[in-house]
Coordinates of C-alpha atoms in Angstrom, one line a residue:
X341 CA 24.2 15.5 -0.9
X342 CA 22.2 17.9 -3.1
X343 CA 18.3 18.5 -2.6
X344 CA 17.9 16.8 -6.1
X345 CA 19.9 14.0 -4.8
X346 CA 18.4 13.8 -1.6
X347 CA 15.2 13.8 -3.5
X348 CA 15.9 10.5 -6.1
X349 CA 17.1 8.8 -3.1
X350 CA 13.8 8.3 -1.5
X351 CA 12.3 8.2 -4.6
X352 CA 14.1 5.1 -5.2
X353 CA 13.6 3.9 -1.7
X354 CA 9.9 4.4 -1.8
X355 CA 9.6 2.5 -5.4
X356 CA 12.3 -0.4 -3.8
X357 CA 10.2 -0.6 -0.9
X358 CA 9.5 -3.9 -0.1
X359 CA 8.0 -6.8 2.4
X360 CA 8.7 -10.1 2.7
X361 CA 5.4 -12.1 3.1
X362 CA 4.7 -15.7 4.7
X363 CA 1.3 -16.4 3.4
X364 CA -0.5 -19.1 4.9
X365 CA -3.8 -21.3 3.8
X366 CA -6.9 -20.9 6.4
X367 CA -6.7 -24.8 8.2
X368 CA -10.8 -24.5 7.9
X369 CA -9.8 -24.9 4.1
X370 CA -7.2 -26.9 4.0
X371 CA -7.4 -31.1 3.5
X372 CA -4.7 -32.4 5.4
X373 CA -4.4 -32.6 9.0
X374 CA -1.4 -30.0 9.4
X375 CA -1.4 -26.6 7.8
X376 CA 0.0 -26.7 4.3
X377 CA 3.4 -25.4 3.7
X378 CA 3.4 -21.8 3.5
X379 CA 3.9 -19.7 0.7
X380 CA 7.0 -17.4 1.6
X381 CA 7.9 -14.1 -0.8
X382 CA 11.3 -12.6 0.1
X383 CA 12.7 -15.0 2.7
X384 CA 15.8 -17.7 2.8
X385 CA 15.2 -21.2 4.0
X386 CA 17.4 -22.8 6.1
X387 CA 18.0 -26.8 5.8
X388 CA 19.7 -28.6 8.7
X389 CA 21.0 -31.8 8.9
X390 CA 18.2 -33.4 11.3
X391 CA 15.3 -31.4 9.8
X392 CA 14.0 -30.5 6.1
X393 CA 12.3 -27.2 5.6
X394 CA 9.2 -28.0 3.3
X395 CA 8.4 -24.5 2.5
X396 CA 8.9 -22.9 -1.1
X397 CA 10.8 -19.8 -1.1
X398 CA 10.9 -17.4 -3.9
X399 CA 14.3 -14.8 -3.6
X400 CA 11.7 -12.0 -4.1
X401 CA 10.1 -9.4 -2.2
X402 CA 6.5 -8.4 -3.0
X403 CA 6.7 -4.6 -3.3
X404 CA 5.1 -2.0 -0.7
X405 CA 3.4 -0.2 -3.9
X406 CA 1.5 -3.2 -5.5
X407 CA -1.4 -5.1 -4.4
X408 CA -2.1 -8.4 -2.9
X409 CA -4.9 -9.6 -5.4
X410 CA -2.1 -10.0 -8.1
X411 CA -0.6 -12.9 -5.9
X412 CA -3.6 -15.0 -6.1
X413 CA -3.1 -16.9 -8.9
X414 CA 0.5 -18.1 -7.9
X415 CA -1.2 -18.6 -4.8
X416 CA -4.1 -20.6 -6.1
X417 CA -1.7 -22.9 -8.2
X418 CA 0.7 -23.6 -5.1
X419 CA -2.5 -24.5 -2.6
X420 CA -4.7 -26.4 -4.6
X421 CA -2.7 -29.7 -3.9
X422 CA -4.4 -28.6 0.0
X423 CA -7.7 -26.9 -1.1
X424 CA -10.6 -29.4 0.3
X425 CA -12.7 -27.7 -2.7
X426 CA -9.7 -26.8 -5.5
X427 CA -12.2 -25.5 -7.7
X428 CA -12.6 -22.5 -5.9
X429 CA -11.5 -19.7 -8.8
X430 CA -8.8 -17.7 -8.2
X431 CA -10.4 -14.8 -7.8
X432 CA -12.3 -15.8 -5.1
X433 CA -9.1 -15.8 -2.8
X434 CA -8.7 -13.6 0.3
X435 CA -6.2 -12.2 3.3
X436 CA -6.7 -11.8 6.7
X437 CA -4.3 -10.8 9.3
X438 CA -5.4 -12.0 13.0
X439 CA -8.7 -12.2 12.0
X440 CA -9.1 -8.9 9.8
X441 CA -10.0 -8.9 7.0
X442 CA -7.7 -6.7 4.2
X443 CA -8.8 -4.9 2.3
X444 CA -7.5 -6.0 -1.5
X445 CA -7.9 -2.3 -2.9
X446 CA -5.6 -0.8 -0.6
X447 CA -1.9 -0.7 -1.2
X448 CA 0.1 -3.1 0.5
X449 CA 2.6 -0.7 2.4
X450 CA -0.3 1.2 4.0
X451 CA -1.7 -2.2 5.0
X452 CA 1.6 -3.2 6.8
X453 CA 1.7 0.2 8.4
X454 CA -1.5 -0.4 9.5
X455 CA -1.9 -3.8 10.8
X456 CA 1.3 -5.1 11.2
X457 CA 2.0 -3.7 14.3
X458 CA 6.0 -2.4 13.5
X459 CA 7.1 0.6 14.7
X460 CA 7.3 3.0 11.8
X461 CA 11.0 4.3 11.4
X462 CA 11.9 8.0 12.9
X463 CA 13.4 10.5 11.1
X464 CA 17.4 11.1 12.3
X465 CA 16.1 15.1 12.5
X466 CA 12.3 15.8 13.6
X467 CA 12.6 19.2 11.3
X468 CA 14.3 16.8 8.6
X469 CA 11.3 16.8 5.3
X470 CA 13.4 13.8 3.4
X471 CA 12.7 11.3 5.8
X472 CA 13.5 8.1 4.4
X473 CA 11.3 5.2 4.5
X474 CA 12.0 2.1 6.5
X475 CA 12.8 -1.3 6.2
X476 CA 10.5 -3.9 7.9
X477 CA 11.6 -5.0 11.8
X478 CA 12.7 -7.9 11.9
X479 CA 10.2 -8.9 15.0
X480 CA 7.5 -8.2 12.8
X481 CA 9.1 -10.4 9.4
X482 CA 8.0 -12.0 7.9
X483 CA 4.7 -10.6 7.6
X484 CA 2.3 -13.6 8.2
X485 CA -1.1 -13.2 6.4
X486 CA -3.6 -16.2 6.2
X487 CA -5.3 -16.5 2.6
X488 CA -9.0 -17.9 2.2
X489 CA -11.1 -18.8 -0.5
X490 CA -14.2 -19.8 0.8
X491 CA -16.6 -17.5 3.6
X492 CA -16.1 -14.1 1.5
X493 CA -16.8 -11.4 3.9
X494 CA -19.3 -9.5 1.4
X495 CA -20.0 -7.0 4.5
X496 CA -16.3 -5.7 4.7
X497 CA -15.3 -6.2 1.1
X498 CA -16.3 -5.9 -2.7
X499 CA -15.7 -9.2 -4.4
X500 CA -13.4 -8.9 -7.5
X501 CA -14.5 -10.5 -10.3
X502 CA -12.6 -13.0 -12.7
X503 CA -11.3 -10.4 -15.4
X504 CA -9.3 -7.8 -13.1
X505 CA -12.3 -5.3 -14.1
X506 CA -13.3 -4.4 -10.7
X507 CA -9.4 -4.1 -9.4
X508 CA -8.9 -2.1 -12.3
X509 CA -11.6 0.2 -12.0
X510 CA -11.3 0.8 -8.1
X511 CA -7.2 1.7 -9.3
X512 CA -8.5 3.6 -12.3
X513 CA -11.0 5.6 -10.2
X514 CA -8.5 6.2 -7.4
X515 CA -6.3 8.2 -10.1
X516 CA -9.2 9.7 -11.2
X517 CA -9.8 11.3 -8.2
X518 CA -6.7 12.2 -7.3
X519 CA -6.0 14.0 -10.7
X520 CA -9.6 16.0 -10.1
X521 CA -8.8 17.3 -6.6
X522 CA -5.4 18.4 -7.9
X523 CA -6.1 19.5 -11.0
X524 CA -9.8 20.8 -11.3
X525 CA -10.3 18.2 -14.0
X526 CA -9.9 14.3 -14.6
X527 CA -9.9 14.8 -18.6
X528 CA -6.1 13.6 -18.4
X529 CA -7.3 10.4 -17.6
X530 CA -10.6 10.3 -19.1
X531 CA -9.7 11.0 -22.4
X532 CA -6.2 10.2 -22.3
X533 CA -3.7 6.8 -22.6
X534 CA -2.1 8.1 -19.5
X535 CA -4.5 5.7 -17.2
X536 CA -3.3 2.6 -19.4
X537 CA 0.1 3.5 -18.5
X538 CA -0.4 4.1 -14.9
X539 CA -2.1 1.0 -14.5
X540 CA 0.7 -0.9 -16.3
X541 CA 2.8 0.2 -13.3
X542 CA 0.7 -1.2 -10.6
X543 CA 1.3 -4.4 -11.4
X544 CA -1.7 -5.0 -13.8
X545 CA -1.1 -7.7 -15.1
X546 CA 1.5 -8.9 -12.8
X547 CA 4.1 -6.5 -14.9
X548 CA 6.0 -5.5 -12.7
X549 CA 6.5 -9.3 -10.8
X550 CA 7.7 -10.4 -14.1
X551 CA 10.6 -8.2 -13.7
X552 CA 11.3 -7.4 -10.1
X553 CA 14.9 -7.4 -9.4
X554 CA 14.9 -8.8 -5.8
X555 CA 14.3 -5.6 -3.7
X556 CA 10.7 -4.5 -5.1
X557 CA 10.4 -3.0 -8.9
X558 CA 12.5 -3.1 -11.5
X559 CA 14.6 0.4 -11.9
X560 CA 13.3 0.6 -15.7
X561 CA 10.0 0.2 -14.8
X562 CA 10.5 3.4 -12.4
X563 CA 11.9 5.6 -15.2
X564 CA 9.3 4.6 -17.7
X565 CA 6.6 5.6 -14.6
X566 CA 8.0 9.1 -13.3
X567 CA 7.4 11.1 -16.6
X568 CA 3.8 9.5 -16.2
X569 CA 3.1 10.8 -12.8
X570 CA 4.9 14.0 -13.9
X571 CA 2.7 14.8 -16.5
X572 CA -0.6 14.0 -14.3
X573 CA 1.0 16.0 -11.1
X574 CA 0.9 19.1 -13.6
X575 CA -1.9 18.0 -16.2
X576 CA -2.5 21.7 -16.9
X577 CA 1.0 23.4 -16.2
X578 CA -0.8 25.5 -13.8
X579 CA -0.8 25.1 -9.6
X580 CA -2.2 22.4 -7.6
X581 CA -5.6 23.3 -6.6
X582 CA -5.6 20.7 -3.8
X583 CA -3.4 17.8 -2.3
X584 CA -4.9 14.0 -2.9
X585 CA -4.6 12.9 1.2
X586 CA -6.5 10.5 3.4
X587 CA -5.7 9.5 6.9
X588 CA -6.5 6.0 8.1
X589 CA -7.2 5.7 11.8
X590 CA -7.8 2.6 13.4
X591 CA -10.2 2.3 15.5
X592 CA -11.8 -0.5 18.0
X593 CA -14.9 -2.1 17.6
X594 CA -18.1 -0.2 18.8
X595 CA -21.5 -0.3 18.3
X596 CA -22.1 1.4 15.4
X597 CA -18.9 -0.1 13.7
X598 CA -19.0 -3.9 15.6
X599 CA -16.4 -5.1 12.9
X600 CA -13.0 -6.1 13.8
X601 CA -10.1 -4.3 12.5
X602 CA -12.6 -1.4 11.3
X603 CA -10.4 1.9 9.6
X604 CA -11.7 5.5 10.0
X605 CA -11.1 7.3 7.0
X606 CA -10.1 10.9 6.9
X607 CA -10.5 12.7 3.4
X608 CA -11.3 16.7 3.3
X609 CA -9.7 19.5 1.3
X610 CA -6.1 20.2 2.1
X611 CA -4.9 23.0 -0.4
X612 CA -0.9 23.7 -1.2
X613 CA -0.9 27.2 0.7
X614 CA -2.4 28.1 3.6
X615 CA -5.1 30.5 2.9
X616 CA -4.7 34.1 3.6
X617 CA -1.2 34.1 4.3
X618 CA 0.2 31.9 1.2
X619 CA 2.6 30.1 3.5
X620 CA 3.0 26.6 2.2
X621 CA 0.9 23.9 4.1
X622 CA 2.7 21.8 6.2
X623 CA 1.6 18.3 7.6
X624 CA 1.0 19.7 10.8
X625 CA -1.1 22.3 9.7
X626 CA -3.2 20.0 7.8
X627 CA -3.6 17.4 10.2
X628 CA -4.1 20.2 12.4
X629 CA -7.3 21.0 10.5
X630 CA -8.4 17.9 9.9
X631 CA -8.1 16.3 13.5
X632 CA -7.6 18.7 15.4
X633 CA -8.1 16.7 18.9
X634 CA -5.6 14.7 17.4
X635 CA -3.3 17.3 16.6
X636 CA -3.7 19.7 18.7
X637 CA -0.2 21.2 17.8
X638 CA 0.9 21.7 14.5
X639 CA 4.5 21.4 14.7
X640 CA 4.9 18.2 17.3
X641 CA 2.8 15.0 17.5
X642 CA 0.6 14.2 21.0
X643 CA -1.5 11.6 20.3
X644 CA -0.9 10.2 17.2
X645 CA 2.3 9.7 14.6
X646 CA 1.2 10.3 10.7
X647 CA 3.3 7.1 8.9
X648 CA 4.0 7.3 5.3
X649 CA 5.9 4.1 3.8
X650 CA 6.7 3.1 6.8
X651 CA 8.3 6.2 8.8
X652 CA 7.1 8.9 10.5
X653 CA 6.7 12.3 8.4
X654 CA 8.0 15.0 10.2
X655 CA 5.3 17.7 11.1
X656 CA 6.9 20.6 9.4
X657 CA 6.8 18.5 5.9
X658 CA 5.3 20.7 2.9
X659 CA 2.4 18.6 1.7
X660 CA 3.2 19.9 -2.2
X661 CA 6.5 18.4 -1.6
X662 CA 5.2 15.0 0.1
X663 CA 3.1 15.0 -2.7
X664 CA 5.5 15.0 -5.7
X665 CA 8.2 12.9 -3.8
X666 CA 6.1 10.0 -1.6
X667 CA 2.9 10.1 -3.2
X668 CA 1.5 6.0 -4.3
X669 CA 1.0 4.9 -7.8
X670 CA -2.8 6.5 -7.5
X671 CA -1.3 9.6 -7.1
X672 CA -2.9 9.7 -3.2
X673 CA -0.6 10.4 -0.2
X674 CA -2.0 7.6 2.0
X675 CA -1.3 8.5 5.7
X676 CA -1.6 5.8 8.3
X677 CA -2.0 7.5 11.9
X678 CA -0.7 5.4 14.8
X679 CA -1.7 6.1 17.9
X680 CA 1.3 6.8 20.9
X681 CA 1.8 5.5 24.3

């Protein structure tokens, strides 16, 4: 297999990404005296001669790129039959896993990495840059989250609103962002259609739902997006000034953070070539600089594994490189770190 080749194919794996989702109402909500039937994304029922499944199943996954907040409405309409208040809006709907809270801006894949508790998938070759990402464990699937609508917690998240405005301009500003640090300018986005297109690829409105194809997004959606990113990756046909990267470590309550489920977020300059000697940046250099007690060595993980859609990036990964093949659709290489044994 050609580099190009090896290239497309975790392209496509990373836009195919997927995980199945069994997505219950909180009982504190809920009007009958056993839990409502769940609401199941990407799983097969099973009926048995002596006992009927009640749960709904849908023969899609919800894709590893896209949001949870888009689900709400589906979800809203299949629990208000349970709801003791169904006049709750929509909107007003959200997840928790074990107690945490998620947050709704973040992309679903890095959430899973994060909180799930799978073991990301290892690279066959610990030198090998075109890892590929991994499909969910089985022990961990589906992915049970419990949906609320009532208690928001206002000191952990921002409440979207009713219109998508906020969603859209936490997504919008993300790009924005990303394009600056890379770029030296966001004037692609400001001034340009390019954001309406991006954000027509998230899933805003629930595009890319309408026409998943059973193993994440649809493949026409993916070569309508790529000549997007391209043009943003290289707004100004000159170099990257800088690489778009935050690390997410989580981290146990404390005193000064006494919230459950609380992320440390790691965001600092990472440029394309190492200064001085114009060697390209690998991971390991750059986690190396950003945490170093961490990462004390720069080509082998100690403490910690850096997880990116689900499997571990191998050290000596160029970050340019990560960038242009596994970066999300905010243009951000998100990079869970999970702590080792």
């Amino acid at each position: 297999m050609t580099t190009q080749e090896q290239s497309n194919s975790l392209q496509a794996a990373i836009w195919n990404g997927s995980v199945p989702l069994d997505i219950r109402l909180s009982p504190a909500e809920c009007r009958v005296y056993d839990q409502a039937d769940s609401y199941l994304v990407g799983c097969t029922s099973k009926r048995s001669r002596f006992r009927l499944t009640k749960t709904v199943v849908f023969q899609i996954q919800y894709p590893r790129l896209s949001y949870l907040p888009f689900l709400l409405p589906r979800l809203h309409a299949f629990f208000a039959f349970f709801l003791i208040d169904p006049s709750v809006a929509p909107h007003e709907g959200w997840f928790s896993v074990e107690g945490v809270p998620l947050k709704w801006h973040y992309p679903l894949g890095l959430l899973y990495d994060l909180f799930s508790g799978a073991a990301p998938a290892q690279a066959d070759r610990s030198d090998d840059a075109n890892h590929s990402p991994s499909r969910p464990q089985p022990s961990t699937l589906p992915w049970r989250l419990t949906l609320h609508f009532t208690d928001w917690p206002g000191d952990q998240l921002v409440q979207p609103d009713a219109e998508g405005k906020v969603l859209h301009d936490a997504f919008i500003n993300s790009v924005k962002e990303a394009d600056f640090l890379r770029n030296g300018t966001a004037k692609g986005i400001i001034y340009g259609r390019r954001y309406k297109s991006v954000w027509s690829h998230t899933d805003g409105p629930d595009t890319l739902l309408r026409s998943a194809n059973g193993n994440g997004f649809h493949s026409d959606k993916r070569s309508a997006f790529d000549p997007i990113a391209q043009k943003l990756l290289y707004a100004q046909g000159a170099p990257l000034r800088h690489i778009p990267l935050k690390l997410y470590l989580p981290s146990s309550p404390s005193a000064a953070e006494p919230l459950s489920g609380h992320l440390r977020v790691i965001q600092s300059l990472v440029t394309p070539y190492l200064h001085g000697t114009g060697e390209p940046q690998t991971l390991g250099t750059a986690l190396h600089g950003l945490v170093p007690a961490l990462f004390p060595s720069r080509k082998t993980p100690i403490h910690a594994k850096p997880v990116l859609h689900g499997a571990v990036v191998p050290m000596s990964s160029p970050v340019e490189a990560l960038l242009t093949q596994a970066a999300y659709l905010d243009g951000w290489l998100h990079l869970g770190l999970v702590m080792m044994a």
